[in-house]
């Protein structure tokens, strides 16, 4: 497979980043660690250890426009009006943005923020009757529109606070494959919701890409990432763990790289583990490139190295070490692509 891509991404070659979450509950400490570790593609961390509203679903529910949610024993559920849970989610986001603004004074460059994508949100957020939004196509459309408006406002706020940033929106879509396959379980657990048409899935994602008004990355830590569908939706990058790749996906990955799509590859363990030498951590990435017949010169431009998933389950010391390791591993790809 030849490589025709000469695409250069907003973060430049040899970049490293994180996926989203960090351990602990101190926003200032988390942002200080992330911005101090990552020069090319820092991100606004999520701190789910703080509790409901800081988890990825609650955090994104707090961003919705004219849709509200509260916590039930079964999870987050649509509400008639904003209540305590919505206020708490928004207050924590405000704290996070204050910390981000503090530690990015004078920053120029790419900066990543996250929200749950429309399909994982639809598969997780419950309607008033207890069934998930995914069960109702009209509710899915309303949720997508609300999320698009919420993301637009959130990105505008980040750009206002960090005026030198090229803001990158990451949509977390771990349930995307289940939505496409029709394997999301109903509230009773006895049946599954019908697969959503691929064109409808793609259209909702494109709505978010258009609302972002800048680069969008989709992250999935589930097997069988739909690379082709995501590219057609207009995303700039696709984020996934290296360990979940199978041979059947390699052709789609090769086509994505040739088409100029960035790959954010999770190559470093997301929970406490011994870290080998950084070059060893990305040997699988080099091997993949050789198998695809792609030009080694494009490797550092096309790939960002990340942990395999969020770092919420790691110790604080390991989380710092993992980010530093990602930076060194990305540098080794740039210095020695073969």
PDB file of C-alpha atoms in Angstrom, residues 111-316:
ATOM      1  CA  UNK A 111      -5.690  21.802  23.108  1.00  0.00           C
ATOM      2  CA  UNK A 112      -8.105  18.877  23.419  1.00  0.00           C
ATOM      3  CA  UNK A 113     -11.434  18.855  25.277  1.00  0.00           C
ATOM      4  CA  UNK A 114     -13.853  15.926  25.533  1.00  0.00           C
ATOM      5  CA  UNK A 115     -17.570  15.231  25.430  1.00  0.00           C
ATOM      6  CA  UNK A 116     -19.472  11.973  25.122  1.00  0.00           C
ATOM      7  CA  UNK A 117     -20.563  11.464  21.509  1.00  0.00           C
ATOM      8  CA  UNK A 118     -24.244  11.392  20.506  1.00  0.00           C
ATOM      9  CA  UNK A 119     -24.533   7.599  20.235  1.00  0.00           C
ATOM     10  CA  UNK A 120     -22.870   6.617  23.493  1.00  0.00           C
ATOM     11  CA  UNK A 121     -24.930   9.348  25.181  1.00  0.00           C
ATOM     12  CA  UNK A 122     -28.119   7.982  23.564  1.00  0.00           C
ATOM     13  CA  UNK A 123     -27.201   4.460  24.719  1.00  0.00           C
ATOM     14  CA  UNK A 124     -26.542   5.642  28.302  1.00  0.00           C
ATOM     15  CA  UNK A 125     -28.987   8.445  29.088  1.00  0.00           C
ATOM     16  CA  UNK A 126     -32.492   7.313  30.092  1.00  0.00           C
ATOM     17  CA  UNK A 127     -35.808   8.785  29.023  1.00  0.00           C
ATOM     18  CA  UNK A 128     -38.351   9.568  31.755  1.00  0.00           C
ATOM     19  CA  UNK A 129     -39.826   6.063  31.480  1.00  0.00           C
ATOM     20  CA  UNK A 130     -36.470   4.388  32.143  1.00  0.00           C
ATOM     21  CA  UNK A 131     -35.631   3.175  28.622  1.00  0.00           C
ATOM     22  CA  UNK A 132     -32.551   4.720  27.004  1.00  0.00           C
ATOM     23  CA  UNK A 133     -32.809   7.565  24.477  1.00  0.00           C
ATOM     24  CA  UNK A 134     -31.573   5.120  21.813  1.00  0.00           C
ATOM     25  CA  UNK A 135     -35.029   3.475  21.874  1.00  0.00           C
ATOM     26  CA  UNK A 136     -36.663   6.599  20.368  1.00  0.00           C
ATOM     27  CA  UNK A 137     -35.372   7.984  17.014  1.00  0.00           C
ATOM     28  CA  UNK A 138     -36.998  11.380  17.631  1.00  0.00           C
ATOM     29  CA  UNK A 139     -35.374  11.633  21.059  1.00  0.00           C
ATOM     30  CA  UNK A 140     -32.021  10.732  19.454  1.00  0.00           C
ATOM     31  CA  UNK A 141     -32.405  13.647  17.022  1.00  0.00           C
ATOM     32  CA  UNK A 142     -33.283  16.053  19.855  1.00  0.00           C
ATOM     33  CA  UNK A 143     -30.339  14.827  21.927  1.00  0.00           C
ATOM     34  CA  UNK A 144     -27.922  15.271  18.994  1.00  0.00           C
ATOM     35  CA  UNK A 145     -29.160  18.843  18.405  1.00  0.00           C
ATOM     36  CA  UNK A 146     -28.859  19.698  22.113  1.00  0.00           C
ATOM     37  CA  UNK A 147     -25.363  18.179  22.315  1.00  0.00           C
ATOM     38  CA  UNK A 148     -24.241  20.075  19.207  1.00  0.00           C
ATOM     39  CA  UNK A 149     -25.369  23.376  20.758  1.00  0.00           C
ATOM     40  CA  UNK A 150     -23.758  22.463  24.077  1.00  0.00           C
ATOM     41  CA  UNK A 151     -20.447  21.576  22.435  1.00  0.00           C
ATOM     42  CA  UNK A 152     -20.519  24.791  20.399  1.00  0.00           C
ATOM     43  CA  UNK A 153     -20.943  26.843  23.598  1.00  0.00           C
ATOM     44  CA  UNK A 154     -18.321  24.841  25.511  1.00  0.00           C
ATOM     45  CA  UNK A 155     -15.718  25.227  22.749  1.00  0.00           C
ATOM     46  CA  UNK A 156     -16.435  28.971  22.538  1.00  0.00           C
ATOM     47  CA  UNK A 157     -15.827  29.235  26.304  1.00  0.00           C
ATOM     48  CA  UNK A 158     -12.529  27.335  26.059  1.00  0.00           C
ATOM     49  CA  UNK A 159     -11.412  29.540  23.153  1.00  0.00           C
ATOM     50  CA  UNK A 160     -12.302  32.642  25.190  1.00  0.00           C
ATOM     51  CA  UNK A 161     -10.287  31.445  28.197  1.00  0.00           C
ATOM     52  CA  UNK A 162      -7.313  30.136  26.183  1.00  0.00           C
ATOM     53  CA  UNK A 163      -7.211  32.486  23.178  1.00  0.00           C
ATOM     54  CA  UNK A 164      -4.005  30.989  21.759  1.00  0.00           C
ATOM     55  CA  UNK A 165      -5.473  27.478  21.576  1.00  0.00           C
ATOM     56  CA  UNK A 166      -6.530  25.553  18.484  1.00  0.00           C
ATOM     57  CA  UNK A 167      -9.283  23.639  20.285  1.00  0.00           C
ATOM     58  CA  UNK A 168      -9.732  19.982  19.315  1.00  0.00           C
ATOM     59  CA  UNK A 169     -13.017  18.293  20.300  1.00  0.00           C
ATOM     60  CA  UNK A 170     -12.787  14.618  21.263  1.00  0.00           C
ATOM     61  CA  UNK A 171     -16.072  12.710  21.145  1.00  0.00           C
ATOM     62  CA  UNK A 172     -15.997   9.612  23.366  1.00  0.00           C
ATOM     63  CA  UNK A 173     -17.944   6.855  21.615  1.00  0.00           C
ATOM     64  CA  UNK A 174     -17.272   3.514  23.386  1.00  0.00           C
ATOM     65  CA  UNK A 175     -20.852   2.338  22.610  1.00  0.00           C
ATOM     66  CA  UNK A 176     -20.703   3.197  18.896  1.00  0.00           C
ATOM     67  CA  UNK A 177     -20.005  -0.376  17.733  1.00  0.00           C
ATOM     68  CA  UNK A 178     -22.829  -1.749  19.956  1.00  0.00           C
ATOM     69  CA  UNK A 179     -25.250   0.831  18.505  1.00  0.00           C
ATOM     70  CA  UNK A 180     -24.317  -0.186  14.948  1.00  0.00           C
ATOM     71  CA  UNK A 181     -24.594  -3.908  15.757  1.00  0.00           C
ATOM     72  CA  UNK A 182     -27.850  -3.701  17.706  1.00  0.00           C
ATOM     73  CA  UNK A 183     -26.335  -5.079  20.907  1.00  0.00           C
ATOM     74  CA  UNK A 184     -27.298  -2.310  23.384  1.00  0.00           C
ATOM     75  CA  UNK A 185     -29.496  -3.971  26.028  1.00  0.00           C
ATOM     76  CA  UNK A 186     -32.949  -2.718  26.989  1.00  0.00           C
ATOM     77  CA  UNK A 187     -33.726  -1.621  30.558  1.00  0.00           C
ATOM     78  CA  UNK A 188     -35.124  -5.077  31.355  1.00  0.00           C
ATOM     79  CA  UNK A 189     -32.017  -6.751  29.971  1.00  0.00           C
ATOM     80  CA  UNK A 190     -34.172  -9.295  28.109  1.00  0.00           C
ATOM     81  CA  UNK A 191     -33.790  -7.796  24.653  1.00  0.00           C
ATOM     82  CA  UNK A 192     -31.573  -5.451  22.685  1.00  0.00           C
ATOM     83  CA  UNK A 193     -32.360  -2.228  20.840  1.00  0.00           C
ATOM     84  CA  UNK A 194     -32.421  -2.451  17.052  1.00  0.00           C
ATOM     85  CA  UNK A 195     -29.255  -1.511  15.184  1.00  0.00           C
ATOM     86  CA  UNK A 196     -29.290   2.107  14.040  1.00  0.00           C
ATOM     87  CA  UNK A 197     -28.877   2.698  10.303  1.00  0.00           C
ATOM     88  CA  UNK A 198     -25.271   3.569   9.462  1.00  0.00           C
ATOM     89  CA  UNK A 199     -26.355   6.649   7.509  1.00  0.00           C
ATOM     90  CA  UNK A 200     -28.242   7.971  10.561  1.00  0.00           C
ATOM     91  CA  UNK A 201     -25.234   7.295  12.820  1.00  0.00           C
ATOM     92  CA  UNK A 202     -22.909   9.052  10.382  1.00  0.00           C
ATOM     93  CA  UNK A 203     -25.287  12.013  10.026  1.00  0.00           C
ATOM     94  CA  UNK A 204     -25.449  12.653  13.776  1.00  0.00           C
ATOM     95  CA  UNK A 205     -21.656  12.544  14.048  1.00  0.00           C
ATOM     96  CA  UNK A 206     -21.365  14.943  11.104  1.00  0.00           C
ATOM     97  CA  UNK A 207     -23.721  17.344  12.936  1.00  0.00           C
ATOM     98  CA  UNK A 208     -21.229  17.415  15.835  1.00  0.00           C
ATOM     99  CA  UNK A 209     -18.252  17.852  13.497  1.00  0.00           C
ATOM    100  CA  UNK A 210     -19.956  20.832  11.862  1.00  0.00           C
ATOM    101  CA  UNK A 211     -20.922  22.348  15.235  1.00  0.00           C
ATOM    102  CA  UNK A 212     -17.334  22.096  16.495  1.00  0.00           C
ATOM    103  CA  UNK A 213     -16.028  24.475  13.845  1.00  0.00           C
ATOM    104  CA  UNK A 214     -12.575  22.916  14.200  1.00  0.00           C
ATOM    105  CA  UNK A 215     -10.823  19.552  14.377  1.00  0.00           C
ATOM    106  CA  UNK A 216     -12.756  16.610  15.861  1.00  0.00           C
ATOM    107  CA  UNK A 217     -11.349  13.306  17.110  1.00  0.00           C
ATOM    108  CA  UNK A 218     -13.503  10.279  17.990  1.00  0.00           C
ATOM    109  CA  UNK A 219     -12.278   7.922  20.724  1.00  0.00           C
ATOM    110  CA  UNK A 220     -13.469   4.352  21.159  1.00  0.00           C
ATOM    111  CA  UNK A 221     -12.052   1.747  23.529  1.00  0.00           C
ATOM    112  CA  UNK A 222     -14.346  -0.962  22.109  1.00  0.00           C
ATOM    113  CA  UNK A 223     -13.351  -3.518  19.438  1.00  0.00           C
ATOM    114  CA  UNK A 224     -14.253  -3.019  15.751  1.00  0.00           C
ATOM    115  CA  UNK A 225     -13.969   0.767  15.466  1.00  0.00           C
ATOM    116  CA  UNK A 226     -15.883   1.822  12.279  1.00  0.00           C
ATOM    117  CA  UNK A 227     -12.964   3.677  10.648  1.00  0.00           C
ATOM    118  CA  UNK A 228     -14.668   4.238   7.289  1.00  0.00           C
ATOM    119  CA  UNK A 229     -17.880   5.617   8.802  1.00  0.00           C
ATOM    120  CA  UNK A 230     -15.939   8.028  11.044  1.00  0.00           C
ATOM    121  CA  UNK A 231     -13.882   9.296   8.122  1.00  0.00           C
ATOM    122  CA  UNK A 232     -17.038   9.920   6.066  1.00  0.00           C
ATOM    123  CA  UNK A 233     -18.467  11.879   9.018  1.00  0.00           C
ATOM    124  CA  UNK A 234     -15.514  14.261   8.669  1.00  0.00           C
ATOM    125  CA  UNK A 235     -13.416  13.550  11.762  1.00  0.00           C
ATOM    126  CA  UNK A 236      -9.758  14.561  11.698  1.00  0.00           C
ATOM    127  CA  UNK A 237      -8.546  11.785  13.993  1.00  0.00           C
ATOM    128  CA  UNK A 238      -9.564   8.408  15.420  1.00  0.00           C
ATOM    129  CA  UNK A 239      -8.409   7.345  18.889  1.00  0.00           C
ATOM    130  CA  UNK A 240      -8.246   3.658  19.882  1.00  0.00           C
ATOM    131  CA  UNK A 241      -6.156   1.170  21.902  1.00  0.00           C
ATOM    132  CA  UNK A 242      -3.520  -0.688  19.888  1.00  0.00           C
ATOM    133  CA  UNK A 243      -4.277  -3.933  21.755  1.00  0.00           C
ATOM    134  CA  UNK A 244      -7.807  -4.172  20.276  1.00  0.00           C
ATOM    135  CA  UNK A 245      -6.763  -3.958  16.627  1.00  0.00           C
ATOM    136  CA  UNK A 246      -7.320  -7.027  14.483  1.00  0.00           C
ATOM    137  CA  UNK A 247      -5.960  -7.896  11.062  1.00  0.00           C
ATOM    138  CA  UNK A 248      -9.391  -7.344   9.519  1.00  0.00           C
ATOM    139  CA  UNK A 249      -9.197  -3.617  10.359  1.00  0.00           C
ATOM    140  CA  UNK A 250      -5.770  -3.007   8.848  1.00  0.00           C
ATOM    141  CA  UNK A 251      -6.984  -2.145   5.360  1.00  0.00           C
ATOM    142  CA  UNK A 252      -9.398   0.458   6.792  1.00  0.00           C
ATOM    143  CA  UNK A 253      -6.573   1.915   8.886  1.00  0.00           C
ATOM    144  CA  UNK A 254      -4.302   2.137   5.848  1.00  0.00           C
ATOM    145  CA  UNK A 255      -7.011   3.921   3.878  1.00  0.00           C
ATOM    146  CA  UNK A 256      -7.589   6.317   6.790  1.00  0.00           C
ATOM    147  CA  UNK A 257      -3.888   7.248   6.949  1.00  0.00           C
ATOM    148  CA  UNK A 258      -3.691   7.683   3.177  1.00  0.00           C
ATOM    149  CA  UNK A 259      -6.756   9.935   3.361  1.00  0.00           C
ATOM    150  CA  UNK A 260      -5.046  12.158   5.943  1.00  0.00           C
ATOM    151  CA  UNK A 261      -6.809  10.910   9.098  1.00  0.00           C
ATOM    152  CA  UNK A 262      -4.719  11.086  12.266  1.00  0.00           C
ATOM    153  CA  UNK A 263      -4.485   8.004  14.494  1.00  0.00           C
ATOM    154  CA  UNK A 264      -4.337   8.546  18.263  1.00  0.00           C
ATOM    155  CA  UNK A 265      -2.998   5.158  19.296  1.00  0.00           C
ATOM    156  CA  UNK A 266      -3.259   3.912  22.884  1.00  0.00           C
ATOM    157  CA  UNK A 267       0.071   2.149  23.288  1.00  0.00           C
ATOM    158  CA  UNK A 268       0.846   2.665  27.012  1.00  0.00           C
ATOM    159  CA  UNK A 269      -1.107   0.818  29.773  1.00  0.00           C
ATOM    160  CA  UNK A 270      -3.859   2.930  31.368  1.00  0.00           C
ATOM    161  CA  UNK A 271      -3.495   1.400  34.836  1.00  0.00           C
ATOM    162  CA  UNK A 272      -0.381   0.812  36.955  1.00  0.00           C
ATOM    163  CA  UNK A 273       1.991  -1.505  35.092  1.00  0.00           C
ATOM    164  CA  UNK A 274       5.734  -1.771  34.550  1.00  0.00           C
ATOM    165  CA  UNK A 275       6.748   0.591  31.737  1.00  0.00           C
ATOM    166  CA  UNK A 276       9.310  -0.782  29.288  1.00  0.00           C
ATOM    167  CA  UNK A 277      11.655   1.451  27.342  1.00  0.00           C
ATOM    168  CA  UNK A 278       9.618   4.037  25.380  1.00  0.00           C
ATOM    169  CA  UNK A 279      10.794   2.754  21.984  1.00  0.00           C
ATOM    170  CA  UNK A 280       9.600  -0.730  22.970  1.00  0.00           C
ATOM    171  CA  UNK A 281       6.131   0.593  23.819  1.00  0.00           C
ATOM    172  CA  UNK A 282       5.603   1.690  20.213  1.00  0.00           C
ATOM    173  CA  UNK A 283       7.268  -1.250  18.447  1.00  0.00           C
ATOM    174  CA  UNK A 284       3.755  -2.509  17.597  1.00  0.00           C
ATOM    175  CA  UNK A 285       3.012   0.806  15.860  1.00  0.00           C
ATOM    176  CA  UNK A 286       6.155   0.492  13.718  1.00  0.00           C
ATOM    177  CA  UNK A 287       5.223  -3.118  12.903  1.00  0.00           C
ATOM    178  CA  UNK A 288       1.723  -2.038  11.846  1.00  0.00           C
ATOM    179  CA  UNK A 289       3.208   0.622   9.548  1.00  0.00           C
ATOM    180  CA  UNK A 290       5.491  -1.931   7.880  1.00  0.00           C
ATOM    181  CA  UNK A 291       2.633  -4.389   7.364  1.00  0.00           C
ATOM    182  CA  UNK A 292       0.534  -1.656   5.758  1.00  0.00           C
ATOM    183  CA  UNK A 293       3.398  -0.685   3.443  1.00  0.00           C
ATOM    184  CA  UNK A 294       3.164   2.942   4.577  1.00  0.00           C
ATOM    185  CA  UNK A 295       6.102   5.331   4.305  1.00  0.00           C
ATOM    186  CA  UNK A 296       8.055   5.553   7.610  1.00  0.00           C
ATOM    187  CA  UNK A 297       8.410   9.310   7.087  1.00  0.00           C
ATOM    188  CA  UNK A 298       4.658   9.765   7.631  1.00  0.00           C
ATOM    189  CA  UNK A 299       4.571   7.829  10.905  1.00  0.00           C
ATOM    190  CA  UNK A 300       5.279  10.695  13.328  1.00  0.00           C
ATOM    191  CA  UNK A 301       2.944  13.021  11.394  1.00  0.00           C
ATOM    192  CA  UNK A 302       0.065  10.561  11.332  1.00  0.00           C
ATOM    193  CA  UNK A 303       0.252   9.104  14.859  1.00  0.00           C
ATOM    194  CA  UNK A 304      -0.259  10.584  18.331  1.00  0.00           C
ATOM    195  CA  UNK A 305       0.741   8.276  21.219  1.00  0.00           C
ATOM    196  CA  UNK A 306      -1.654   8.044  24.195  1.00  0.00           C
ATOM    197  CA  UNK A 307      -2.380   5.708  27.107  1.00  0.00           C
ATOM    198  CA  UNK A 308      -4.662   2.814  26.113  1.00  0.00           C
ATOM    199  CA  UNK A 309      -7.628   4.455  27.867  1.00  0.00           C
ATOM    200  CA  UNK A 310      -8.336   7.042  30.555  1.00  0.00           C
ATOM    201  CA  UNK A 311      -6.072   7.138  33.631  1.00  0.00           C
ATOM    202  CA  UNK A 312      -8.808   7.411  36.303  1.00  0.00           C
ATOM    203  CA  UNK A 313      -8.004   3.916  37.592  1.00  0.00           C
ATOM    204  CA  UNK A 314      -4.268   4.593  37.901  1.00  0.00           C
ATOM    205  CA  UNK A 315      -2.321   5.902  40.898  1.00  0.00           C
ATOM    206  CA  UNK A 316      -1.366   9.590  40.632  1.00  0.00           C
TER     207      UNK A 316
END
